[in-house]
PDB file of C-alpha atoms in Angstrom:
ATOM      1  CA  UNK A 203       8.371  23.808 -64.477  1.00  0.00           C
ATOM      2  CA  UNK A 204       9.266  27.598 -64.603  1.00  0.00           C
ATOM      3  CA  UNK A 205       6.601  30.577 -64.692  1.00  0.00           C
ATOM      4  CA  UNK A 206       7.189  31.627 -68.429  1.00  0.00           C
ATOM      5  CA  UNK A 207       6.295  28.038 -69.582  1.00  0.00           C
ATOM      6  CA  UNK A 208       3.435  27.593 -67.140  1.00  0.00           C
ATOM      7  CA  UNK A 209       2.024  31.056 -68.516  1.00  0.00           C
ATOM      8  CA  UNK A 210       2.470  29.829 -72.086  1.00  0.00           C
ATOM      9  CA  UNK A 211       0.581  26.677 -71.311  1.00  0.00           C
ATOM     10  CA  UNK A 212      -2.147  28.318 -69.602  1.00  0.00           C
ATOM     11  CA  UNK A 213      -2.554  30.857 -72.228  1.00  0.00           C
ATOM     12  CA  UNK A 214      -2.916  27.825 -74.997  1.00  0.00           C
ATOM     13  CA  UNK A 215      -5.325  25.914 -72.591  1.00  0.00           C
ATOM     14  CA  UNK A 216      -7.437  29.586 -72.700  1.00  0.00           C
ATOM     15  CA  UNK A 217      -7.407  29.698 -76.209  1.00  0.00           C
ATOM     16  CA  UNK A 218      -8.358  25.962 -76.915  1.00  0.00           C
ATOM     17  CA  UNK A 219     -11.456  26.568 -74.406  1.00  0.00           C
ATOM     18  CA  UNK A 220     -12.555  29.840 -76.331  1.00  0.00           C
ATOM     19  CA  UNK A 221     -12.190  28.087 -79.908  1.00  0.00           C
ATOM     20  CA  UNK A 222     -14.507  24.828 -78.390  1.00  0.00           C
ATOM     21  CA  UNK A 223     -17.053  27.503 -77.152  1.00  0.00           C
ATOM     22  CA  UNK A 224     -17.201  29.572 -80.426  1.00  0.00           C
ATOM     23  CA  UNK A 225     -17.605  26.230 -82.431  1.00  0.00           C
ATOM     24  CA  UNK A 226     -20.137  25.236 -79.917  1.00  0.00           C
ATOM     25  CA  UNK A 227     -22.170  27.963 -79.937  1.00  0.00           C
ATOM     26  CA  UNK A 228     -22.512  28.101 -83.646  1.00  0.00           C
ATOM     27  CA  UNK A 229     -23.257  24.706 -83.839  1.00  0.00           C
ATOM     28  CA  UNK A 230     -25.948  24.760 -81.147  1.00  0.00           C
ATOM     29  CA  UNK A 231     -27.446  27.740 -82.766  1.00  0.00           C
ATOM     30  CA  UNK A 232     -27.187  26.639 -86.403  1.00  0.00           C
ATOM     31  CA  UNK A 233     -28.582  23.016 -85.609  1.00  0.00           C
ATOM     32  CA  UNK A 234     -29.982  22.655 -82.360  1.00  0.00           C
ATOM     33  CA  UNK A 235     -28.938  21.265 -79.581  1.00  0.00           C
ATOM     34  CA  UNK A 236     -30.075  17.181 -80.559  1.00  0.00           C
ATOM     35  CA  UNK A 237     -28.246  17.685 -83.953  1.00  0.00           C
ATOM     36  CA  UNK A 238     -25.247  18.849 -82.521  1.00  0.00           C
ATOM     37  CA  UNK A 239     -22.370  16.281 -81.522  1.00  0.00           C
ATOM     38  CA  UNK A 240     -19.412  16.596 -79.280  1.00  0.00           C
ATOM     39  CA  UNK A 241     -17.098  15.177 -82.298  1.00  0.00           C
ATOM     40  CA  UNK A 242     -18.930  17.636 -84.625  1.00  0.00           C
ATOM     41  CA  UNK A 243     -17.769  20.519 -82.018  1.00  0.00           C
ATOM     42  CA  UNK A 244     -14.246  19.102 -82.077  1.00  0.00           C
ATOM     43  CA  UNK A 245     -13.808  19.370 -85.808  1.00  0.00           C
ATOM     44  CA  UNK A 246     -15.433  22.589 -86.006  1.00  0.00           C
ATOM     45  CA  UNK A 247     -12.963  24.088 -83.616  1.00  0.00           C
ATOM     46  CA  UNK A 248      -9.975  22.045 -85.329  1.00  0.00           C
ATOM     47  CA  UNK A 249      -8.934  20.049 -81.844  1.00  0.00           C
ATOM     48  CA  UNK A 250      -8.908  16.770 -81.084  1.00  0.00           C
ATOM     49  CA  UNK A 251     -12.464  15.139 -80.245  1.00  0.00           C
ATOM     50  CA  UNK A 252     -10.585  13.770 -76.486  1.00  0.00           C
ATOM     51  CA  UNK A 253      -9.975  17.524 -76.008  1.00  0.00           C
ATOM     52  CA  UNK A 254     -13.307  18.460 -76.084  1.00  0.00           C
ATOM     53  CA  UNK A 255     -14.825  15.180 -73.988  1.00  0.00           C
ATOM     54  CA  UNK A 256     -11.881  15.756 -71.289  1.00  0.00           C
ATOM     55  CA  UNK A 257     -12.482  19.266 -70.557  1.00  0.00           C
ATOM     56  CA  UNK A 258     -16.211  19.335 -70.608  1.00  0.00           C
ATOM     57  CA  UNK A 259     -17.506  15.724 -70.364  1.00  0.00           C
ATOM     58  CA  UNK A 260     -21.041  15.727 -71.772  1.00  0.00           C
ATOM     59  CA  UNK A 261     -23.027  17.999 -74.371  1.00  0.00           C
ATOM     60  CA  UNK A 262     -25.211  19.533 -71.896  1.00  0.00           C
ATOM     61  CA  UNK A 263     -21.913  20.855 -69.491  1.00  0.00           C
ATOM     62  CA  UNK A 264     -20.513  22.146 -72.713  1.00  0.00           C
ATOM     63  CA  UNK A 265     -24.028  24.107 -73.436  1.00  0.00           C
ATOM     64  CA  UNK A 266     -23.609  25.170 -69.959  1.00  0.00           C
ATOM     65  CA  UNK A 267     -20.629  26.643 -69.992  1.00  0.00           C
ATOM     66  CA  UNK A 268     -21.116  28.301 -73.223  1.00  0.00           C
ATOM     67  CA  UNK A 269     -24.389  29.812 -71.997  1.00  0.00           C
ATOM     68  CA  UNK A 270     -22.263  31.317 -68.684  1.00  0.00           C
ATOM     69  CA  UNK A 271     -19.575  32.418 -70.769  1.00  0.00           C
ATOM     70  CA  UNK A 272     -22.617  34.541 -73.057  1.00  0.00           C
ATOM     71  CA  UNK A 273     -24.130  35.650 -69.884  1.00  0.00           C
ATOM     72  CA  UNK A 274     -20.938  37.130 -68.324  1.00  0.00           C
ATOM     73  CA  UNK A 275     -19.284  38.163 -71.499  1.00  0.00           C
ATOM     74  CA  UNK A 276     -16.382  37.288 -70.296  1.00  0.00           C
ATOM     75  CA  UNK A 277     -14.534  34.216 -68.847  1.00  0.00           C
ATOM     76  CA  UNK A 278     -13.845  35.843 -65.233  1.00  0.00           C
ATOM     77  CA  UNK A 279     -15.572  34.135 -62.640  1.00  0.00           C
ATOM     78  CA  UNK A 280     -17.889  36.552 -61.270  1.00  0.00           C
ATOM     79  CA  UNK A 281     -21.577  36.414 -60.828  1.00  0.00           C
ATOM     80  CA  UNK A 282     -24.029  38.839 -62.537  1.00  0.00           C
ATOM     81  CA  UNK A 283     -24.564  40.435 -59.068  1.00  0.00           C
ATOM     82  CA  UNK A 284     -20.999  41.459 -58.977  1.00  0.00           C
ATOM     83  CA  UNK A 285     -20.570  42.632 -62.288  1.00  0.00           C
ATOM     84  CA  UNK A 286     -20.500  46.594 -62.490  1.00  0.00           C
ATOM     85  CA  UNK A 287     -23.250  47.500 -64.628  1.00  0.00           C
ATOM     86  CA  UNK A 288     -25.615  45.170 -61.824  1.00  0.00           C
ATOM     87  CA  UNK A 289     -23.486  47.500 -58.897  1.00  0.00           C
ATOM     88  CA  UNK A 290     -24.183  50.576 -61.139  1.00  0.00           C
ATOM     89  CA  UNK A 291     -27.840  49.593 -61.382  1.00  0.00           C
ATOM     90  CA  UNK A 292     -27.976  49.194 -57.261  1.00  0.00           C
ATOM     91  CA  UNK A 293     -25.731  52.681 -56.456  1.00  0.00           C
ATOM     92  CA  UNK A 294     -26.542  55.294 -59.066  1.00  0.00           C
ATOM     93  CA  UNK A 295     -27.060  58.527 -58.165  1.00  0.00           C
ATOM     94  CA  UNK A 296     -30.447  58.969 -59.659  1.00  0.00           C
ATOM     95  CA  UNK A 297     -33.277  56.426 -60.638  1.00  0.00           C
ATOM     96  CA  UNK A 298     -32.420  57.211 -64.518  1.00  0.00           C
ATOM     97  CA  UNK A 299     -28.800  56.390 -63.992  1.00  0.00           C
ATOM     98  CA  UNK A 300     -29.976  53.174 -62.095  1.00  0.00           C
ATOM     99  CA  UNK A 301     -32.644  52.381 -64.777  1.00  0.00           C
ATOM    100  CA  UNK A 302     -30.041  52.968 -67.561  1.00  0.00           C
ATOM    101  CA  UNK A 303     -27.442  50.843 -65.566  1.00  0.00           C
ATOM    102  CA  UNK A 304     -29.763  47.996 -65.822  1.00  0.00           C
ATOM    103  CA  UNK A 305     -31.513  48.554 -69.048  1.00  0.00           C
ATOM    104  CA  UNK A 306     -27.858  48.579 -70.770  1.00  0.00           C
ATOM    105  CA  UNK A 307     -26.593  45.272 -68.833  1.00  0.00           C
ATOM    106  CA  UNK A 308     -29.946  43.412 -69.432  1.00  0.00           C
ATOM    107  CA  UNK A 309     -30.011  44.061 -73.058  1.00  0.00           C
ATOM    108  CA  UNK A 310     -26.407  43.125 -73.626  1.00  0.00           C
ATOM    109  CA  UNK A 311     -26.620  39.773 -71.940  1.00  0.00           C
ATOM    110  CA  UNK A 312     -30.195  38.887 -73.884  1.00  0.00           C
ATOM    111  CA  UNK A 313     -28.049  40.070 -77.174  1.00  0.00           C
ATOM    112  CA  UNK A 314     -24.957  37.729 -76.339  1.00  0.00           C
ATOM    113  CA  UNK A 315     -26.949  34.894 -74.443  1.00  0.00           C
ATOM    114  CA  UNK A 316     -30.483  34.666 -75.973  1.00  0.00           C
ATOM    115  CA  UNK A 317     -29.931  32.051 -79.232  1.00  0.00           C
ATOM    116  CA  UNK A 318     -28.161  29.810 -76.461  1.00  0.00           C
ATOM    117  CA  UNK A 319     -31.293  30.554 -74.077  1.00  0.00           C
ATOM    118  CA  UNK A 320     -33.314  29.260 -77.221  1.00  0.00           C
ATOM    119  CA  UNK A 321     -31.089  26.152 -77.220  1.00  0.00           C
ATOM    120  CA  UNK A 322     -31.378  25.495 -73.612  1.00  0.00           C
ATOM    121  CA  UNK A 323     -35.134  25.605 -74.015  1.00  0.00           C
ATOM    122  CA  UNK A 324     -34.933  23.232 -76.565  1.00  0.00           C
ATOM    123  CA  UNK A 325     -32.958  20.826 -74.634  1.00  0.00           C
ATOM    124  CA  UNK A 326     -34.295  20.578 -71.433  1.00  0.00           C
ATOM    125  CA  UNK A 327     -37.240  18.142 -71.809  1.00  0.00           C
ATOM    126  CA  UNK A 328     -34.553  15.571 -72.347  1.00  0.00           C
ATOM    127  CA  UNK A 329     -31.711  17.134 -70.110  1.00  0.00           C
ATOM    128  CA  UNK A 330     -32.851  17.651 -66.440  1.00  0.00           C
ATOM    129  CA  UNK A 331     -29.274  19.115 -65.871  1.00  0.00           C
ATOM    130  CA  UNK A 332     -30.041  21.862 -68.539  1.00  0.00           C
ATOM    131  CA  UNK A 333     -33.838  22.459 -67.083  1.00  0.00           C
ATOM    132  CA  UNK A 334     -32.543  22.537 -63.442  1.00  0.00           C
ATOM    133  CA  UNK A 335     -29.859  24.838 -64.288  1.00  0.00           C
ATOM    134  CA  UNK A 336     -32.352  27.327 -66.440  1.00  0.00           C
ATOM    135  CA  UNK A 337     -34.839  27.526 -63.485  1.00  0.00           C
ATOM    136  CA  UNK A 338     -32.064  28.068 -61.294  1.00  0.00           C
ATOM    137  CA  UNK A 339     -31.381  31.097 -63.687  1.00  0.00           C
ATOM    138  CA  UNK A 340     -34.764  32.288 -63.778  1.00  0.00           C
ATOM    139  CA  UNK A 341     -34.972  32.335 -59.715  1.00  0.00           C
ATOM    140  CA  UNK A 342     -31.742  34.327 -59.517  1.00  0.00           C
ATOM    141  CA  UNK A 343     -32.930  36.660 -62.160  1.00  0.00           C
ATOM    142  CA  UNK A 344     -35.881  37.182 -60.893  1.00  0.00           C
ATOM    143  CA  UNK A 345     -34.464  38.115 -57.082  1.00  0.00           C
ATOM    144  CA  UNK A 346     -31.811  40.070 -58.739  1.00  0.00           C
ATOM    145  CA  UNK A 347     -34.571  42.318 -60.458  1.00  0.00           C
ATOM    146  CA  UNK A 348     -36.372  42.981 -57.298  1.00  0.00           C
ATOM    147  CA  UNK A 349     -33.544  43.430 -55.741  1.00  0.00           C
ATOM    148  CA  UNK A 350     -32.981  46.316 -57.925  1.00  0.00           C
ATOM    149  CA  UNK A 351     -36.196  47.828 -57.161  1.00  0.00           C
ATOM    150  CA  UNK A 352     -36.095  47.109 -53.522  1.00  0.00           C
ATOM    151  CA  UNK A 353     -32.634  49.507 -53.550  1.00  0.00           C
ATOM    152  CA  UNK A 354     -34.163  51.955 -55.351  1.00  0.00           C
ATOM    153  CA  UNK A 355     -37.089  52.158 -52.691  1.00  0.00           C
ATOM    154  CA  UNK A 356     -34.952  52.166 -50.092  1.00  0.00           C
ATOM    155  CA  UNK A 357     -32.778  54.954 -51.275  1.00  0.00           C
ATOM    156  CA  UNK A 358     -35.750  57.185 -51.624  1.00  0.00           C
ATOM    157  CA  UNK A 359     -35.853  57.161 -55.625  1.00  0.00           C
ATOM    158  CA  UNK A 360     -39.230  55.410 -56.045  1.00  0.00           C
ATOM    159  CA  UNK A 361     -42.722  57.525 -55.002  1.00  0.00           C
ATOM    160  CA  UNK A 362     -44.885  55.622 -52.545  1.00  0.00           C
ATOM    161  CA  UNK A 363     -47.214  53.247 -54.208  1.00  0.00           C
ATOM    162  CA  UNK A 364     -49.679  51.017 -52.904  1.00  0.00           C
ATOM    163  CA  UNK A 365     -48.864  47.897 -54.376  1.00  0.00           C
ATOM    164  CA  UNK A 366     -44.842  47.918 -54.120  1.00  0.00           C
ATOM    165  CA  UNK A 367     -44.899  44.147 -54.552  1.00  0.00           C
ATOM    166  CA  UNK A 368     -46.419  44.621 -58.510  1.00  0.00           C
ATOM    167  CA  UNK A 369     -43.625  46.776 -59.248  1.00  0.00           C
ATOM    168  CA  UNK A 370     -41.470  44.315 -57.948  1.00  0.00           C
ATOM    169  CA  UNK A 371     -42.313  41.430 -60.234  1.00  0.00           C
ATOM    170  CA  UNK A 372     -43.620  43.619 -63.380  1.00  0.00           C
ATOM    171  CA  UNK A 373     -39.741  44.208 -63.386  1.00  0.00           C
ATOM    172  CA  UNK A 374     -38.749  40.758 -62.959  1.00  0.00           C
ATOM    173  CA  UNK A 375     -41.142  39.685 -65.453  1.00  0.00           C
ATOM    174  CA  UNK A 376     -39.751  42.416 -68.044  1.00  0.00           C
ATOM    175  CA  UNK A 377     -36.358  41.337 -67.628  1.00  0.00           C
ATOM    176  CA  UNK A 378     -36.796  37.354 -67.932  1.00  0.00           C
ATOM    177  CA  UNK A 379     -34.736  35.538 -70.619  1.00  0.00           C
ATOM    178  CA  UNK A 380     -37.792  33.807 -71.954  1.00  0.00           C
ATOM    179  CA  UNK A 381     -39.495  37.213 -72.140  1.00  0.00           C
ATOM    180  CA  UNK A 382     -36.943  38.097 -74.472  1.00  0.00           C
ATOM    181  CA  UNK A 383     -37.234  35.348 -76.089  1.00  0.00           C
ATOM    182  CA  UNK A 384     -40.953  35.757 -76.834  1.00  0.00           C
ATOM    183  CA  UNK A 385     -40.521  39.531 -77.893  1.00  0.00           C
ATOM    184  CA  UNK A 386     -38.161  38.481 -80.251  1.00  0.00           C
ATOM    185  CA  UNK A 387     -40.428  35.570 -81.990  1.00  0.00           C
ATOM    186  CA  UNK A 388     -43.382  37.459 -82.119  1.00  0.00           C
ATOM    187  CA  UNK A 389     -42.602  40.994 -82.845  1.00  0.00           C
ATOM    188  CA  UNK A 390     -39.045  40.280 -84.696  1.00  0.00           C
ATOM    189  CA  UNK A 391     -37.259  43.227 -83.109  1.00  0.00           C
ATOM    190  CA  UNK A 392     -33.554  43.534 -83.366  1.00  0.00           C
ATOM    191  CA  UNK A 393     -31.875  44.079 -79.859  1.00  0.00           C
ATOM    192  CA  UNK A 394     -32.033  48.008 -79.997  1.00  0.00           C
ATOM    193  CA  UNK A 395     -35.932  47.722 -80.151  1.00  0.00           C
ATOM    194  CA  UNK A 396     -35.712  45.341 -77.298  1.00  0.00           C
ATOM    195  CA  UNK A 397     -33.762  47.775 -74.966  1.00  0.00           C
ATOM    196  CA  UNK A 398     -36.052  50.447 -75.937  1.00  0.00           C
ATOM    197  CA  UNK A 399     -38.829  48.434 -74.773  1.00  0.00           C
ATOM    198  CA  UNK A 400     -37.311  47.380 -71.451  1.00  0.00           C
ATOM    199  CA  UNK A 401     -36.191  51.173 -70.689  1.00  0.00           C
ATOM    200  CA  UNK A 402     -39.542  52.394 -71.818  1.00  0.00           C
ATOM    201  CA  UNK A 403     -41.565  49.759 -69.545  1.00  0.00           C
ATOM    202  CA  UNK A 404     -39.125  49.989 -65.888  1.00  0.00           C
ATOM    203  CA  UNK A 405     -39.599  53.965 -66.467  1.00  0.00           C
ATOM    204  CA  UNK A 406     -43.281  53.698 -66.539  1.00  0.00           C
ATOM    205  CA  UNK A 407     -43.215  50.853 -63.825  1.00  0.00           C
ATOM    206  CA  UNK A 408     -41.227  52.679 -61.580  1.00  0.00           C
ATOM    207  CA  UNK A 409     -42.652  56.241 -62.023  1.00  0.00           C
ATOM    208  CA  UNK A 410     -46.001  55.993 -62.259  1.00  0.00           C
TER     209      UNK A 410
END
């Protein structure tokens, strides 16, 4: 098979996957995890039923993939730790620059993925795979946010504090998906309001 044909086939496969993921997101958010079926996703995406089963296998795997794409913001195989916004949060010249980068990246991630995080929380009682994935994501998020604080401290951007552990854990809690979802449910805040809250919280915690 020549290269142009391979390229066209790859493009078609990628477009089909995008359609499936858009349909899955729409149905999971609208109808909930348990009411959504792979058949319904295929119909909504305008693809064959078998296509969805062959590509994703199970409903849990489809939701995990949809969450991964929403978290990343694209389909590139790069972890959050490798993303430009997180690297800027580790290496910015001033603390204000680093906080701004972290807040922008975190708020954008929550706006893209928050609805799907809510679906995962609905599903985890009956889907051990999703429960474990969410637990792992929570642990990874905690470590990334603690690393952000440790990096700023190591670079001399934080004032001395008698309780650095408190700083790290408070920042880590502020940036968790469950914190975002709780704030959204209890306050009705729009994404911009969450962003402002997160920015103010980090500034107060890290400059007090």
